[in-house]
Each structure stands twice: as structure tokens, then as C-alpha cells.
Short mmCIF file of C-alpha atoms in Angstrom, two decimals:
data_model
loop_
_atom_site.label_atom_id
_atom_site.label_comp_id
_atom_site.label_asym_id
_atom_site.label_seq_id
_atom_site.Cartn_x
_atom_site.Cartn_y
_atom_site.Cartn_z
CA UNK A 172 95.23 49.42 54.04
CA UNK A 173 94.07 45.73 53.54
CA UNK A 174 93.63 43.86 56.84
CA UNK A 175 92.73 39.95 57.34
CA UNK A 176 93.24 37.90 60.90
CA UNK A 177 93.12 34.55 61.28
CA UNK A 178 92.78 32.52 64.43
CA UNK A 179 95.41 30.33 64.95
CA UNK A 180 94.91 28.82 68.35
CA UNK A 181 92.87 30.40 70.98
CA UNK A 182 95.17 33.07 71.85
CA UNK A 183 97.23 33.38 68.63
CA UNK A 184 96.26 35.67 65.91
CA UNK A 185 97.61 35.64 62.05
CA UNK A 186 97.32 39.23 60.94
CA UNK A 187 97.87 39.91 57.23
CA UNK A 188 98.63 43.37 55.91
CA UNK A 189 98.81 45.24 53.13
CA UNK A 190 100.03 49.25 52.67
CA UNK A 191 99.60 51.00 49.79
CA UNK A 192 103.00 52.17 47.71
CA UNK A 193 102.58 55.56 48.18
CA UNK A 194 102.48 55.37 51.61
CA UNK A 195 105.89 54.19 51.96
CA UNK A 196 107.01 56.12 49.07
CA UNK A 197 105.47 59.46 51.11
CA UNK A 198 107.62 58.43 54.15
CA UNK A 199 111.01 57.79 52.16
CA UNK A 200 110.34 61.11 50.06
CA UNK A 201 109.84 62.75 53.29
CA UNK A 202 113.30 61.54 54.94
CA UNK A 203 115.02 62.07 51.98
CA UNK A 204 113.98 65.66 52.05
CA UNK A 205 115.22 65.68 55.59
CA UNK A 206 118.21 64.72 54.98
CA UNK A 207 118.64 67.03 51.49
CA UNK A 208 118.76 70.12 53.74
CA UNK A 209 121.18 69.28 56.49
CA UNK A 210 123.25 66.48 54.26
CA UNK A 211 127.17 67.76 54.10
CA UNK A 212 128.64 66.31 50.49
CA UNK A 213 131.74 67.43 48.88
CA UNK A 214 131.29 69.59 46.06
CA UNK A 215 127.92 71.18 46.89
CA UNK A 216 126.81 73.69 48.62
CA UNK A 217 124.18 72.57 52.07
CA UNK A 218 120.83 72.41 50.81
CA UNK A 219 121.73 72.75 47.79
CA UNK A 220 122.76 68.62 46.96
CA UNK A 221 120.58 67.50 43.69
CA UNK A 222 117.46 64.84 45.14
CA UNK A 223 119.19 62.24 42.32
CA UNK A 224 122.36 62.56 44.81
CA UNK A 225 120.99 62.04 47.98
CA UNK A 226 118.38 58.97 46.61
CA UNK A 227 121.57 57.42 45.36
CA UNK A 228 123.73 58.00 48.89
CA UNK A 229 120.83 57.70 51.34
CA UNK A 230 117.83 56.10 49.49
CA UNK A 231 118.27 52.36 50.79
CA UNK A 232 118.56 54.02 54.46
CA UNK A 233 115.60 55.88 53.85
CA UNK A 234 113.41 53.31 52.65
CA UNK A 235 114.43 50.98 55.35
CA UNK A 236 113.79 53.13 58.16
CA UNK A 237 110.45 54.07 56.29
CA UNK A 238 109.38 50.30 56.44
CA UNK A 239 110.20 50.13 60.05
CA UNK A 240 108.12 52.80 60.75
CA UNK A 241 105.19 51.95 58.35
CA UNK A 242 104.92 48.21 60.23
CA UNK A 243 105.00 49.72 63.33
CA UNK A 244 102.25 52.32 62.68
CA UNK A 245 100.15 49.72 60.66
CA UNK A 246 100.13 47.32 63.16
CA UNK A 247 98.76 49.60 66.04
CA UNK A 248 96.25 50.75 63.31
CA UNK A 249 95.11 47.27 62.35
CA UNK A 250 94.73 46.04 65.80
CA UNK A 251 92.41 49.01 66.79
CA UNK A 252 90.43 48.26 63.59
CA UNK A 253 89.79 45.13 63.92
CA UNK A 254 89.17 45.59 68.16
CA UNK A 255 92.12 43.38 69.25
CA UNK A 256 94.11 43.45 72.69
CA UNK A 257 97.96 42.22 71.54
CA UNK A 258 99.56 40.50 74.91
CA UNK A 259 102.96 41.23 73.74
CA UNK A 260 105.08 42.31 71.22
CA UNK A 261 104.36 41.07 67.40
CA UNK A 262 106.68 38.34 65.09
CA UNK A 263 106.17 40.07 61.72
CA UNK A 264 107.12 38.06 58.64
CA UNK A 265 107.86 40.41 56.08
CA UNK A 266 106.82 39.46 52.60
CA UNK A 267 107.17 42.30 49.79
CA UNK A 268 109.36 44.83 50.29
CA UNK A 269 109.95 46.08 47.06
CA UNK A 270 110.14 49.96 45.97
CA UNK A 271 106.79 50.75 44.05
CA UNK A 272 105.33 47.75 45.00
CA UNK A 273 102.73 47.55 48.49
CA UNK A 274 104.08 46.33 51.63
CA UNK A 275 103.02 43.38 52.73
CA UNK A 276 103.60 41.42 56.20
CA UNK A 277 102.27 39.15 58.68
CA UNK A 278 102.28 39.76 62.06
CA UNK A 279 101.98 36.83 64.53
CA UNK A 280 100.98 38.02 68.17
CA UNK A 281 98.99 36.81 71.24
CA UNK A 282 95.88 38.58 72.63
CA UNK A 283 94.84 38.84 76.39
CA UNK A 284 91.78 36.17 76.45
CA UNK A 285 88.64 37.19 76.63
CA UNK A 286 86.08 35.94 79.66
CA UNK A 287 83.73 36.81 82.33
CA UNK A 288 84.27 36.08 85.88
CA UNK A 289 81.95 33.39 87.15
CA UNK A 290 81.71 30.71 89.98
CA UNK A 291 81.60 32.70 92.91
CA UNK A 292 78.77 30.92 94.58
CA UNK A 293 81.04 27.67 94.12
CA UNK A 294 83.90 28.79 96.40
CA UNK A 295 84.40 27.73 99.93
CA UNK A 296 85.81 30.17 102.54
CA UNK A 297 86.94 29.71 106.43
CA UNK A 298 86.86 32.96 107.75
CA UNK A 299 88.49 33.03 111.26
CA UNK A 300 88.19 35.05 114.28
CA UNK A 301 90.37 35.34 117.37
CA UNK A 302 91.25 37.14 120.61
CA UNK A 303 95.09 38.43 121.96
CA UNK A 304 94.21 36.35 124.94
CA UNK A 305 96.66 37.40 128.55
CA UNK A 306 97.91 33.94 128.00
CA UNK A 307 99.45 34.93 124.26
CA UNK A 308 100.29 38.29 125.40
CA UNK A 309 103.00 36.48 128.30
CA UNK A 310 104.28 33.91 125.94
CA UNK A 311 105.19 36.68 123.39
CA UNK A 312 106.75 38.45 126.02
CA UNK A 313 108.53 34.99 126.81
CA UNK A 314 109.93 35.51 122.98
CA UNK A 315 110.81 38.59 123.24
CA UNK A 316 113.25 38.24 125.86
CA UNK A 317 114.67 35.09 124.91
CA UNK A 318 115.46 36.92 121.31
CA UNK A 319 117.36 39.26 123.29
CA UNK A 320 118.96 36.34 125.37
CA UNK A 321 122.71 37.15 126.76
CA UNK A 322 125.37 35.02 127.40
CA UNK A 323 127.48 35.08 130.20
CA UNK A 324 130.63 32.73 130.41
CA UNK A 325 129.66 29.91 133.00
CA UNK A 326 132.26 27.69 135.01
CA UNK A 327 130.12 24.28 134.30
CA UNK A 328 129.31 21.69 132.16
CA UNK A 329 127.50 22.46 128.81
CA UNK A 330 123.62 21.76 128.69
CA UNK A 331 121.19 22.46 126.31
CA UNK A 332 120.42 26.04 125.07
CA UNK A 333 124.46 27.34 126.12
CA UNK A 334 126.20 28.89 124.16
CA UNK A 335 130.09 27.45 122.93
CA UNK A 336 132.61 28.86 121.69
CA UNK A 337 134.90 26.31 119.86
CA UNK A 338 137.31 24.87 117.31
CA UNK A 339 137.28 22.07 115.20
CA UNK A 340 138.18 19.97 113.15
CA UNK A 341 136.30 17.43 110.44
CA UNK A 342 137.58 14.49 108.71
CA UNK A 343 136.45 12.13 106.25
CA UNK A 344 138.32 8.71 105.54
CA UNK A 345 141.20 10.33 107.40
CA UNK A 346 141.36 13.53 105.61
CA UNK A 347 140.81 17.51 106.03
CA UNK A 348 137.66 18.18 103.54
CA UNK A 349 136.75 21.62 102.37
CA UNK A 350 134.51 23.82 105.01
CA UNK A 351 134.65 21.54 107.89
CA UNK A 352 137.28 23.08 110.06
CA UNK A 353 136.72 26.15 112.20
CA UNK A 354 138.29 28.26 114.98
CA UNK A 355 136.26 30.20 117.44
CA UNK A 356 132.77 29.30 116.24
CA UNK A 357 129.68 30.76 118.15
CA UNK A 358 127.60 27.53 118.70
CA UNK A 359 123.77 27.10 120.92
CA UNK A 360 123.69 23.76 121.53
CA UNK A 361 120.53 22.91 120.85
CA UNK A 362 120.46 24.86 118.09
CA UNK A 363 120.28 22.37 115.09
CA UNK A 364 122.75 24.25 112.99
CA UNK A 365 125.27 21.33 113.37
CA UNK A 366 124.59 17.77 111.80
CA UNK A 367 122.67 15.04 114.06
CA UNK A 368 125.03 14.02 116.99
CA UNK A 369 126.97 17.12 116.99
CA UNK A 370 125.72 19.31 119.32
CA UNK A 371 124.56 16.15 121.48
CA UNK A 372 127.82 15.25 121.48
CA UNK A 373 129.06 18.66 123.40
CA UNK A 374 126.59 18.27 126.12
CA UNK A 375 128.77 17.48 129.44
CA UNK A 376 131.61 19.22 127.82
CA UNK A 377 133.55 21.44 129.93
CA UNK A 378 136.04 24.33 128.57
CA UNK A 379 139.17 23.62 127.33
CA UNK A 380 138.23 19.70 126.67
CA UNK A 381 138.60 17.85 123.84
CA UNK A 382 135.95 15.45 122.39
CA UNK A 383 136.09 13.61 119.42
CA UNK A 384 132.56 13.11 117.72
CA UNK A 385 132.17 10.68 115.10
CA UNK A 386 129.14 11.10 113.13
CA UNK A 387 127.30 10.45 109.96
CA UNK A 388 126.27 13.20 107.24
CA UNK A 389 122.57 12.73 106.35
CA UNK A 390 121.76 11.48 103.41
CA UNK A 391 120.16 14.60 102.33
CA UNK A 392 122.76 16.56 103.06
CA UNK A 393 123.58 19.73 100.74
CA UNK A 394 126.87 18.92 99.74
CA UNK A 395 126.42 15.97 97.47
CA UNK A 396 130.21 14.56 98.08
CA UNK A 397 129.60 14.28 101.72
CA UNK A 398 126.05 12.92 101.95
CA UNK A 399 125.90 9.43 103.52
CA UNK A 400 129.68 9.88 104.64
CA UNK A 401 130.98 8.81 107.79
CA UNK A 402 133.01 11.78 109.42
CA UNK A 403 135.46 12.49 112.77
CA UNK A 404 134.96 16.04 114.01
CA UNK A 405 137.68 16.82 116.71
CA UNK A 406 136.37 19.86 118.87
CA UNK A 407 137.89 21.35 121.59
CA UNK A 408 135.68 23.73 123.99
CA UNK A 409 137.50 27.20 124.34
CA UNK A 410 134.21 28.78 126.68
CA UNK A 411 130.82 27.57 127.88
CA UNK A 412 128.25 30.16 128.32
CA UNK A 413 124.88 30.45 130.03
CA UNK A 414 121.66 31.86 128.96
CA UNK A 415 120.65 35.06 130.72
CA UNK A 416 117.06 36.31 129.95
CA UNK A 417 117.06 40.31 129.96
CA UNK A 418 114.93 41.78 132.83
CA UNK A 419 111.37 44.12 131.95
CA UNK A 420 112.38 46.81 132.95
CA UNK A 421 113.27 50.21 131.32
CA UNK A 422 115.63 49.40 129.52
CA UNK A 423 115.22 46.91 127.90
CA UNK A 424 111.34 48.47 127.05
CA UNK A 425 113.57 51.16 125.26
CA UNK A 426 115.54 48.62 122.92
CA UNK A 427 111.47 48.55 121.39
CA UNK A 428 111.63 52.39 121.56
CA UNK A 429 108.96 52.32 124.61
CA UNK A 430 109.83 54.92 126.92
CA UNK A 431 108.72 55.94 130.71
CA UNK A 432 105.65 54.31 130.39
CA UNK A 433 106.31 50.79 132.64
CA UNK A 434 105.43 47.46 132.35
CA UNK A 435 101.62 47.79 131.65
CA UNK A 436 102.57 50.24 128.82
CA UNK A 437 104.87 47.69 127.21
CA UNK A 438 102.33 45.64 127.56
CA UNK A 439 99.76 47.28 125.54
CA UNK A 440 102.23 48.14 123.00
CA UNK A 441 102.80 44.69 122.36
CA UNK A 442 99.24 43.70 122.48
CA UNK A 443 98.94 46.65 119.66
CA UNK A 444 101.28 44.65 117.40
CA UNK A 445 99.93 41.27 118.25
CA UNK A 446 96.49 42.43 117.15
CA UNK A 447 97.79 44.05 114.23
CA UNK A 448 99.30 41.35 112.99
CA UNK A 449 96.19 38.99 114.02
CA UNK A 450 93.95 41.64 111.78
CA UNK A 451 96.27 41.19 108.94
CA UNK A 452 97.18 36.83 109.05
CA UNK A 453 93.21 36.68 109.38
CA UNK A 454 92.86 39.20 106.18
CA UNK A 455 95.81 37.43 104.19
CA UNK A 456 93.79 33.54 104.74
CA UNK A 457 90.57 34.74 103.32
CA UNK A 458 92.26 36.13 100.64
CA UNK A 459 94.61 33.40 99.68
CA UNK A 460 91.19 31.35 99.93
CA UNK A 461 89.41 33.46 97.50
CA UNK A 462 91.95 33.76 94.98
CA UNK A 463 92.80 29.74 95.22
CA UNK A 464 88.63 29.58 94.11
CA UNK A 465 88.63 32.09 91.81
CA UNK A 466 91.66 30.22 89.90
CA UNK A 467 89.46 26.77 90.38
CA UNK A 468 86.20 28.26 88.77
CA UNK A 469 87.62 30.52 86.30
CA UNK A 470 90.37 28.28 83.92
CA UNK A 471 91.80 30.30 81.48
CA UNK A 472 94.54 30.14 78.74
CA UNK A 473 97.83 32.22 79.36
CA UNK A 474 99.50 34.39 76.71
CA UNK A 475 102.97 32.91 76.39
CA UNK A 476 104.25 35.82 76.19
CA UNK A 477 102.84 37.09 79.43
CA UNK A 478 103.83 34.20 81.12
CA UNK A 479 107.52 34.93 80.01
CA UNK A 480 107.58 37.92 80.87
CA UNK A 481 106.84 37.11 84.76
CA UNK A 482 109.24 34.29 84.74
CA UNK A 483 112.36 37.28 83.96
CA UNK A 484 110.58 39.03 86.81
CA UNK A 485 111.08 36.21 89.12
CA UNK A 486 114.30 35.31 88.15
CA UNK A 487 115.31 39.00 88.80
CA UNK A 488 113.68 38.88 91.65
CA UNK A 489 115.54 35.68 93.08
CA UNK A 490 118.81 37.10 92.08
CA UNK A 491 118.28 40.48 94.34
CA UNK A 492 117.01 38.03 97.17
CA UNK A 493 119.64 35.45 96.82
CA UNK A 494 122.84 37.51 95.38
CA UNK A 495 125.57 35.16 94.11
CA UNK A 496 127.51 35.59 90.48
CA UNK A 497 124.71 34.17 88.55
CA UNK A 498 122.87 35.80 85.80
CA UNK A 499 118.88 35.90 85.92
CA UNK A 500 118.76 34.30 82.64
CA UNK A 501 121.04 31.60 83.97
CA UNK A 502 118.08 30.75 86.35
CA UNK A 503 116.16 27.78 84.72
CA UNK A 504 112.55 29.03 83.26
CA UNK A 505 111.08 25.64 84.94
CA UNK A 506 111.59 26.88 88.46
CA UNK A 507 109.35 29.73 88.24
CA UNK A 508 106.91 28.68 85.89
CA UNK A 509 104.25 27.65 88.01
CA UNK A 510 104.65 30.34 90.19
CA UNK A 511 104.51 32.48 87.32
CA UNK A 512 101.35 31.45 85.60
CA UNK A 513 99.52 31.71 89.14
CA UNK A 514 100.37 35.25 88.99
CA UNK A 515 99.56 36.34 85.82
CA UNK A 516 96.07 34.25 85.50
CA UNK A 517 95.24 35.86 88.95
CA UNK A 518 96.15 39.28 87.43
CA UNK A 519 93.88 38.45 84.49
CA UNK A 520 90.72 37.51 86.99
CA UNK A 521 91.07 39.96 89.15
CA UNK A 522 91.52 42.89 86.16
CA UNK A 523 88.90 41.11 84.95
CA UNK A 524 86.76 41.10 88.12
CA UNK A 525 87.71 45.02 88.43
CA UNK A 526 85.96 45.97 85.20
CA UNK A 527 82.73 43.86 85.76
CA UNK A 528 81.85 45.16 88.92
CA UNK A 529 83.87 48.89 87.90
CA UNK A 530 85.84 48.52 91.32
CA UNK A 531 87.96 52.00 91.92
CA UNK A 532 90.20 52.39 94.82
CA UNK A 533 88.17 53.52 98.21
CA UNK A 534 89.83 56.40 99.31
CA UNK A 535 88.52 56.18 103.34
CA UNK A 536 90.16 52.13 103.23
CA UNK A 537 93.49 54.04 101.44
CA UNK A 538 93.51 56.37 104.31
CA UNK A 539 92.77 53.50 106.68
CA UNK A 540 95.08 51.01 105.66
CA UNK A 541 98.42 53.97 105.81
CA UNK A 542 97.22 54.45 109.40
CA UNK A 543 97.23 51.03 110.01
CA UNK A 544 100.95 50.95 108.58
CA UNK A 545 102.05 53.68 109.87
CA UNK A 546 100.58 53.11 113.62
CA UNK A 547 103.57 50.37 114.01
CA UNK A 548 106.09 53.87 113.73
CA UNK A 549 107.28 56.38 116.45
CA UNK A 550 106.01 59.17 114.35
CA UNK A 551 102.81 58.19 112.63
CA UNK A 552 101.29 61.40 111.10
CA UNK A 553 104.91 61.97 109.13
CA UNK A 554 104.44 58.16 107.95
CA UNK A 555 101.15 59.44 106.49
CA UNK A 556 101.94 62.31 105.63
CA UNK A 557 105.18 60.85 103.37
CA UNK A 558 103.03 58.48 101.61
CA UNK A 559 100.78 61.04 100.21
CA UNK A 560 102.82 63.20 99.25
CA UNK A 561 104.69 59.91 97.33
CA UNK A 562 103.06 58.57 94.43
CA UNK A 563 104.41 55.75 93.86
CA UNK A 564 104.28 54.54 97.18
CA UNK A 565 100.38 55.46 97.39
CA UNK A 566 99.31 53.99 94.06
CA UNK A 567 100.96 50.39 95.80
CA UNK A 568 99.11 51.11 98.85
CA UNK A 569 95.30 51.71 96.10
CA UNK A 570 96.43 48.56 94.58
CA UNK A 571 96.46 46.65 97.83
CA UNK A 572 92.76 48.52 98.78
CA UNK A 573 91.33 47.44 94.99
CA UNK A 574 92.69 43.62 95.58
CA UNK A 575 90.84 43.83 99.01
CA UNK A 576 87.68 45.40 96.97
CA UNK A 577 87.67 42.27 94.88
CA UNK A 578 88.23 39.69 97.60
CA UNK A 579 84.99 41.78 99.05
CA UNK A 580 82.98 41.39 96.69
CA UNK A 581 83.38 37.65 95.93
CA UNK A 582 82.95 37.27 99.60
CA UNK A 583 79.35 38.82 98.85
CA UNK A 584 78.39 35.42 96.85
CA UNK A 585 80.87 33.27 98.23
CA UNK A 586 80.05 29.97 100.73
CA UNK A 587 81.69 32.05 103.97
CA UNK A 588 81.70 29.89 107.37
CA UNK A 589 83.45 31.63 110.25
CA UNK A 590 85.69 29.94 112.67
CA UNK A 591 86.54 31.25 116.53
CA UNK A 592 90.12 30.00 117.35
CA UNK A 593 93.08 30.69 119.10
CA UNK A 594 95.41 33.57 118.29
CA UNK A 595 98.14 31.06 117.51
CA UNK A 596 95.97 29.23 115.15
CA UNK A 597 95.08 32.13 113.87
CA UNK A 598 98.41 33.74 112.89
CA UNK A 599 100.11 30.24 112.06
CA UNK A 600 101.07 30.52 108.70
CA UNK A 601 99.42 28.21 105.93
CA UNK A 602 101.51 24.59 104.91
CA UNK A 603 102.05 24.19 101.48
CA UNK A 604 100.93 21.33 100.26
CA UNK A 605 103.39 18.14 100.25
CA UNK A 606 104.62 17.36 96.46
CA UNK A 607 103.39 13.54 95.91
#
């Protein structure tokens, strides 16, 4: 077998090759013999059909599915011989054929690039610390309740933070438009789910009176034939309800499946979670910090095809999160490119960063980080005990520990500075940056 590559951008390779005749002619004698001794023909006996008979029925089958093969073996042998790393499936370009005659093709394929991991002295980290102070432990307390907020039906005038039940009815330029009518809506006022002036406009409002609020759809607003439109919304109030913040007590300590154990015990069970989650938004900064240098100081080329392939992941993905009628591939590629290529040149680095340093999975921080997870459950020990006896779910969970493992050891040459601040600073999640 004849072999010749040529480099036709920095990822893309030109392979030439050429198979001997009688390697093909091997594989089609060898079908053909197949097929001799279970081939049913009428007139002969099975097994017993002359080779000229069965070359003449089946030997264009043959020798097509003998090619097939022949590329496809070839190629895997070529690329081993000449110490190449494909990053996706080959184009082959198929140019002699012909029986007695040597195959020759082209194959035109991408390989993973090749680089070393550098620049870790170069990136800049802000590693913060903070404390579950009383003060954050009362004001999560203060959430808690208020997401378990009740309403009870109040004989007064709405205000703020109520809750109304009502009907209405939206016009524009005099008529009934699609979506803006509704009977027996659940509305907070307060709540911003209405456009601007809406739920202002209910404050004061008492149940069973009508108002009649006209307003302005923003600019902005989703639907593209009402934006900018001037509208009348006629609503009348069927209830006005009041806010009632659940007691700590018992039971509501049991809707959080806290049992007998009181206040103080609720309170240290939310503390628990509070500092779990502190442990974790502190972890998931310094690593989004170290992966945002490693992609700064380490530029490299993406294999198309990679890059392709993780778009169709996304656009899977979007359709599972999103539902609708809509096909993945309906999704346009644009959306998710960039969000694509950050994934698969981190993948690359950190592979890469993996095999420099030959990272393996630390099987005390596997152990740790399941009791971590599983602390958050009623039952811990079956929590850990179901994720090593699953596979799956523990190679996901070594994954996680070998990502941490890298983001260690950059940390071991990167610039670190630590930070003390507040346990809401701490936990606030990151803005993304503004698009100019």
C-alpha cells in the first residue's frame, strides 16, 4: 500500500492511496465464495452453482462492497502509519476503481491540532473567601417564607405585593387582538409580569371594580405587531388578596423535610445549604477564571468538523430545554457557534493539559465530592451508595474531579490574589459581558 499526505491548511490533510489489485480481488473472491455456498438459483443444486454463475449474478455487488471495505480498512491503516489523529470522519474522492487495476483514492480529513499548554504564569485569578454571616442566615430565612407566601382574600384596596384575581380585556385601535383577553388571571401586583402601567394601574382597586388602563407596549416588546402600540385594557377586579408569610414553626420546617428538631435545627440546616452552595459559587469563579486564561494564552485552530459536531449537540440540547415543533436542524448554526467553539477548544486544552501533567481522577476528591452531593439528601449513604454502584453516573462525577485537577494545577503557576467578601458577593452570579 502506497501512502502520500499533504498539508493542506493547518488542520486539513490530503491523503493519497494506493491498494494493490489483489487485495481487492482477495476480498471479492472471498464474498463470492460466500455467497456460492448459501446462493439459491434455479436449476442447481445449493453449493453446487458454477463460480462463472455467481461472478455474473453477484460480481458487481461483490466488488462494490469489497471497495467499501478496502477504503475503510486502508484508511485506519494509513493514518496509524503515518502517526495521524483524524478529527472526524474522511471525504474520500475515489479515483480508479477498475477490476484488475489498484485502487486508488483520496481522502480529505481534519486532525486534532497539535500543541502544548503554556501561559500559566500569565493568568490572573480572584480567589474569594466568605462567611454565612447570622445576618445572611435571617434574610434567607426572610426568602424562604416569602416563597411559600399565602394569600388570603382581603376586604381592601389593592397595594403592592397582593395578589388579584381578574378579567380583562385588551384593545388596540378599537379592536380585540390575539392573547390579550383573559378571565380569572392570578396577578401580584408588583410583579412585573404585566406591561409598564398595568399593574400600577390596579393599585387602589377594590373587588368587583372596573378600571380602564390605557397603556403603551414597549418598544421592545416580543410580539413585533404590537411593539410601540397604544392599547385599552378593560379589567375588572373579581378578588383582592393579601400576603400572609407562613409561621417557623413545625410545620412549615417539615415542607423542607426537617423534622422535631425546632427552630435552631432549621437553622443549621439552612446554614448547611448556604455554605454548600458558598463552597461551590466560590469553586465555579476560580474556575470560570482559569479556563477564560487558559483560552487567552493558549489560541488554537478548531477542527470544523468538531466544531459541528457540538453545534447539533446544542441545538439538541435547546430543543429538550425549550420543546416547541421545531427540528434541531431547523435551529440556525450561528446561534451556537460561539458557544460551541468555547467548548470544544476548552476540551482540547484541558485534554491537552491532562496528558502533560498525566492527571487521573483522585479517588479520595471522587468520594468527597458524592458526599458533598449527597449530604443535601434525607438518606445520604444510599445516595453514595447508588452512585457507585452506577457507572455512568460515577465516571460524570471523575470527570468533574479531573476538571478540578486541572484548574489545580494551573492555580499552582497562576497570579492567585484572594479576596474576603460578603456571602452575597460571593454567591452573586457572574454578568456577562454587554454586546457593544
Amino acid at each position: 500500500m502506497q501512502v502520500s499526505v499533504e498539508n493542506t491548511s493547518a488542520l486539513e490533510r490530503r491523503m493519497s492511496i494506493t491498494v494493490p489489485a489483489e487485495r481487492i480481488e482477495t476480498q471479492v473472491n472471498k464474498r463470492l465464495q460466500q455467497t456460492a455456498q448459501k446462493a439459491k438459483i434455479a436449476g442447481f443444486r445449493p453449493g453446487k452453482v458454477p463460480m462463472s454463475e455467481i461472478k455474473r449474478r453477484f460480481g458487481a455487488d461483490a466488488r462494490q462492497e469489497a471497495v467499501g471495505d478496502v477504503i475503510q480498512s486502508s484508511f485506519y491503516e494509513a493514518v496509524v502509519e503515518q502517526k495521524l489523529n483524524p478529527a472526524g470522519a474522511p471525504s474520500i474522492e475515489p479515483k480508479s476503481i477498475e477490476a484488475g487495476k489498484d485502487l486508488e483514492y483520496v481522502a480529505v480529513f481534519e486532525v486534532f491540532p497539535e500543541f502544548t499548554v503554556a501561559g500559566f504564569e500569565g493568568i490572573a485569578v480572584e480567589r474569594l473567601s466568605a462567611d454565612v454571616a447570622d445576618a445572611d442566615l435571617d434574610k434567607m430565612l426572610d426568602v424562604l417564607r416569602k416563597q411559600n407566601t399565602r394569600f388570603e382574600v382581603a376586604d381592601r384596596a389593592a397595594q403592592n405585593e397582593d395578589q388579584l384575581n381578574i378579567d380583562f380585556v385588551g384593545k388596540v385601535d378599537g379592536e380585540v387582538f390575539a392573547g390579550g383577553s383573559a378571565k380569572g388571571t392570578q396577578l401580584v401586583l408588583g410583579s412585573g409580569r404585566m406591561i409598564p402601567g398595568f399593574e400600577d394601574g390596579l393599585v387602589g382597586a377594590k373587588a368587583g371594580e372596573e378600571r380602564v388602563l390605557n397603556l403603551t407596549f414597549p418598544e421592545d416588546y416580543q410580539n413585533l405587531e404590537l411593539a410601540g402600540k397604544a392599547a385599552e385594557f378593560t379589567v375588572t377586579v373579581n378578588t383582592v388578596s393579601e400576603p400572609k408569610l407562613p409561621e417557623l414553626n413545625e410545620e412549615f420546617f417539615a415542607q423542607f423535610g426537617i423534622k422535631e428538631t425546632g427552630l435552631e435545627g432549621f437553622r443549621t440546616e439552612v446554614r448547611k445549604n448556604m455554605e454548600r452552595e458558598l463552597r461551590q459559587a466560590i469553586k465555579s469563579k476560580v474556575k470560570n477564571q482559569v479556563m477564560d486564561g487558559l483560552l487567552e494564552t493558549n489560541p488554537i485552530e478548531v477542527p470544523k468538523a468538531l466544531l459541528s459536531n457540538e453545534v447539533d449537540r446544542l441545538r439538541v440540547q435547546a430543543v429538550q430545554q425549550f420543546g416547541g415543533n421545531i427540528k434541531p436542524d431547523q435551529l440556525p448554526a450561528e446561534l451556537f457557534e460561539e458557544q460551541a467553539k468555547r467548548r470544544v477548544v476548552l476540551g482540547l486544552i484541558v485534554a491537552e493539559v491532562v496528558k502533560q501533567f498525566d492527571l487521573k481522577p483522585d479517588d479520595a476528591r471522587v468520594r468527597e465530592m458524592i458526599q458533598e452531593m449527597a449530604s443535601a439528601y434525607q438518606e445520604p449513604e444510599q445516595v453514595v451508595s447508588w452512585y457507585y454502584k452506577n457507572d455512568q453516573q460515577l465516571n460524570e462525577v471523575r470527570s468533574v474531579v479531573l476538571e478540578e485537577q486541572v484548574v489545580d494545577t494551573v492555580l499552582q503557576k497562576a497570579s492567585v490574589t484572594d479576596k474576603s467578601v460578603s456571602y452575597e458577593e460571593a454567591v452573586k452570579p457572574v454578568e456577562a459581558p454587554q454586546a457593544d
